[in-house]
């Protein structure tokens, strides 16, 4: 009996160590799936989870890019820019959660989201609500930082329209670019068919591409 107790006593620290290691690994894996500044999903995790929306009912995909963000960094410093990004991430996450959706930060000042929407009226209100939240000032060291955003979006019903997530994101990105160029808050795609030139499957002129349409966001 004493030998059994001795063996159990010796095994307890080892079991505890493995438990702590397992918890540490789970936390590392979870953190790797999220953007460290905002806590939002990263692109790969977002695409993995958002694709499941295509097996459900009507949905909308949104592409968000902040306006004049470089001016904020240049005028107030990168700490102020980080504050704006964190606030934007929090606002998009809160809005997406309330609407049963998902949100992610692609990097820089670019964000994406997907939500379920079942009527034109619901879609209009959801889009207006997102724009209103994003454009509220951000408090930073006694200063109210102005925030503006351009939103591109597309609404489809996967039960009657065929489109993969990458096509929807590309189309929403095109509409975001149109909204930014026109100086309006948002633009809605009338169809899935792309309207702008692409480079390697991405809108020509956007970061990471060359040639095509200039003035990228």
PDB file of C-alpha atoms in Angstrom, residues 177 196-197 203-206 211-216:
ATOM      1  CA  UNK A 177     -12.659  51.604 -52.663  1.00  0.00           C
ATOM      2  CA  UNK A 196     -12.550  46.496 -61.133  1.00  0.00           C
ATOM      3  CA  UNK A 197      -9.359  45.057 -62.566  1.00  0.00           C
ATOM      4  CA  UNK A 203      -8.224  44.541 -56.542  1.00  0.00           C
ATOM      5  CA  UNK A 204      -5.637  46.322 -58.659  1.00  0.00           C
ATOM      6  CA  UNK A 205      -4.087  49.248 -56.817  1.00  0.00           C
ATOM      7  CA  UNK A 206      -4.602  47.988 -53.283  1.00  0.00           C
ATOM      8  CA  UNK A 211      -0.246  48.596 -61.667  1.00  0.00           C
ATOM      9  CA  UNK A 212      -3.915  48.997 -62.455  1.00  0.00           C
ATOM     10  CA  UNK A 213      -5.970  51.565 -60.598  1.00  0.00           C
ATOM     11  CA  UNK A 214      -3.921  53.948 -58.512  1.00  0.00           C
ATOM     12  CA  UNK A 215      -4.681  55.755 -55.296  1.00  0.00           C
ATOM     13  CA  UNK A 216      -5.202  52.564 -53.346  1.00  0.00           C
TER      14      UNK A 216
END
